[in-house]
Amino acid sequence: MNDEKWIVSDRDHLGGKPRVQGTRISVAFLLECLASGMSVAEIVDAYPTLTEDAVQGALRELAHGKGSGSGVMILVRSVRYS
């Protein structure tokens, strides 16, 4: 397992919303893509700043509660489902 931190948050990017390290793609958007039925491969193909490792690493952090603090819990509650 990679110990790299995939979910980061800072005021200079996306207004402090949790995002995937090295990108301007929010974790909320990533979850919305998955909820809409996109596969990890489709997401990576559509958004070349992402890698499969980054997507899977961010999902692992969410699953294990290792995201960027309480912001991740707020994020999960705020994801819209249509």
mmCIF file of C-alpha atoms in Angstrom:
data_model
loop_
_atom_site.group_PDB
_atom_site.id
_atom_site.type_symbol
_atom_site.label_atom_id
_atom_site.label_comp_id
_atom_site.label_asym_id
_atom_site.label_seq_id
_atom_site.Cartn_x
_atom_site.Cartn_y
_atom_site.Cartn_z
ATOM 1 C CA MET A 1 0.000 0.000 0.000
ATOM 2 C CA ASN A 2 1.144 3.477 -0.826
ATOM 3 C CA ASP A 3 1.288 5.914 2.109
ATOM 4 C CA GLU A 4 1.013 8.931 -0.185
ATOM 5 C CA LYS A 5 -1.674 11.427 0.781
ATOM 6 C CA TRP A 6 -4.101 11.697 -2.131
ATOM 7 C CA ILE A 7 -6.726 14.032 -0.657
ATOM 8 C CA VAL A 8 -5.562 17.550 0.159
ATOM 9 C CA SER A 9 -7.254 20.808 1.008
ATOM 10 C CA ASP A 10 -5.985 24.384 1.084
ATOM 11 C CA ARG A 11 -7.526 27.827 0.655
ATOM 12 C CA ASP A 12 -5.580 28.519 -2.540
ATOM 13 C CA HIS A 13 -7.306 25.748 -4.500
ATOM 14 C CA LEU A 14 -11.056 25.268 -5.004
ATOM 15 C CA GLY A 15 -11.849 27.507 -2.045
ATOM 16 C CA GLY A 16 -10.500 24.929 0.388
ATOM 17 C CA LYS A 17 -12.657 22.026 -0.820
ATOM 18 C CA PRO A 18 -10.987 18.621 -0.611
ATOM 19 C CA ARG A 19 -9.367 17.746 -3.933
ATOM 20 C CA VAL A 20 -7.183 15.052 -5.434
ATOM 21 C CA GLN A 21 -3.494 15.857 -4.836
ATOM 22 C CA GLY A 22 -1.824 17.508 -7.841
ATOM 23 C CA THR A 23 -5.127 18.357 -9.550
ATOM 24 C CA ARG A 24 -7.947 20.862 -9.380
ATOM 25 C CA ILE A 25 -10.485 18.025 -9.309
ATOM 26 C CA SER A 26 -12.572 18.001 -6.164
ATOM 27 C CA VAL A 27 -13.288 14.787 -4.339
ATOM 28 C CA ALA A 28 -17.000 15.675 -4.568
ATOM 29 C CA PHE A 29 -16.735 15.768 -8.375
ATOM 30 C CA LEU A 30 -14.871 12.462 -8.379
ATOM 31 C CA LEU A 31 -17.647 10.881 -6.308
ATOM 32 C CA GLU A 32 -20.302 12.368 -8.587
ATOM 33 C CA CYS A 33 -18.558 10.808 -11.605
ATOM 34 C CA LEU A 34 -18.556 7.415 -9.911
ATOM 35 C CA ALA A 35 -22.173 7.799 -8.782
ATOM 36 C CA SER A 36 -23.190 8.583 -12.366
ATOM 37 C CA GLY A 37 -21.771 5.234 -13.459
ATOM 38 C CA MET A 38 -18.345 6.210 -14.801
ATOM 39 C CA SER A 39 -15.585 3.674 -14.230
ATOM 40 C CA VAL A 40 -12.186 4.678 -12.887
ATOM 41 C CA ALA A 41 -10.730 4.120 -16.375
ATOM 42 C CA GLU A 42 -13.365 6.403 -17.927
ATOM 43 C CA ILE A 43 -12.678 9.125 -15.365
ATOM 44 C CA VAL A 44 -8.925 8.940 -15.969
ATOM 45 C CA ASP A 45 -9.502 9.039 -19.727
ATOM 46 C CA ALA A 46 -11.797 12.080 -19.443
ATOM 47 C CA TYR A 47 -9.581 13.968 -16.954
ATOM 48 C CA PRO A 48 -5.913 13.434 -17.860
ATOM 49 C CA THR A 49 -4.608 15.161 -14.718
ATOM 50 C CA LEU A 50 -5.863 12.119 -12.815
ATOM 51 C CA THR A 51 -4.207 8.726 -12.702
ATOM 52 C CA GLU A 52 -5.771 5.426 -11.689
ATOM 53 C CA ASP A 53 -3.458 5.423 -8.659
ATOM 54 C CA ALA A 54 -4.705 8.884 -7.642
ATOM 55 C CA VAL A 55 -8.377 7.933 -7.976
ATOM 56 C CA GLN A 56 -7.952 4.648 -6.143
ATOM 57 C CA GLY A 57 -5.761 6.285 -3.493
ATOM 58 C CA ALA A 58 -8.355 9.005 -2.852
ATOM 59 C CA LEU A 59 -11.107 6.398 -2.598
ATOM 60 C CA ARG A 60 -8.994 4.351 -0.184
ATOM 61 C CA GLU A 61 -8.468 7.437 1.998
ATOM 62 C CA LEU A 62 -12.203 8.121 2.024
ATOM 63 C CA ALA A 63 -12.964 4.503 2.912
ATOM 64 C CA HIS A 64 -10.498 4.560 5.793
ATOM 65 C CA GLY A 65 -11.343 8.060 7.016
ATOM 66 C CA LYS A 66 -7.892 9.416 6.190
ATOM 67 C CA GLY A 67 -9.034 12.325 4.021
ATOM 68 C CA SER A 68 -8.356 15.950 4.789
ATOM 69 C CA GLY A 69 -10.090 15.996 8.154
ATOM 70 C CA SER A 70 -13.685 16.932 8.841
ATOM 71 C CA GLY A 71 -13.974 18.494 5.389
ATOM 72 C CA VAL A 72 -14.252 15.018 3.919
ATOM 73 C CA MET A 73 -17.276 14.183 6.073
ATOM 74 C CA ILE A 74 -18.957 17.424 5.028
ATOM 75 C CA LEU A 75 -18.057 16.624 1.441
ATOM 76 C CA VAL A 76 -19.628 13.177 1.554
ATOM 77 C CA ARG A 77 -22.838 14.641 2.940
ATOM 78 C CA SER A 78 -22.913 17.350 0.277
ATOM 79 C CA VAL A 79 -22.544 15.143 -2.804
ATOM 80 C CA ARG A 80 -25.699 15.464 -4.860
ATOM 81 C CA TYR A 81 -27.396 12.414 -6.289
ATOM 82 C CA SER A 82 -29.675 12.818 -9.257
#
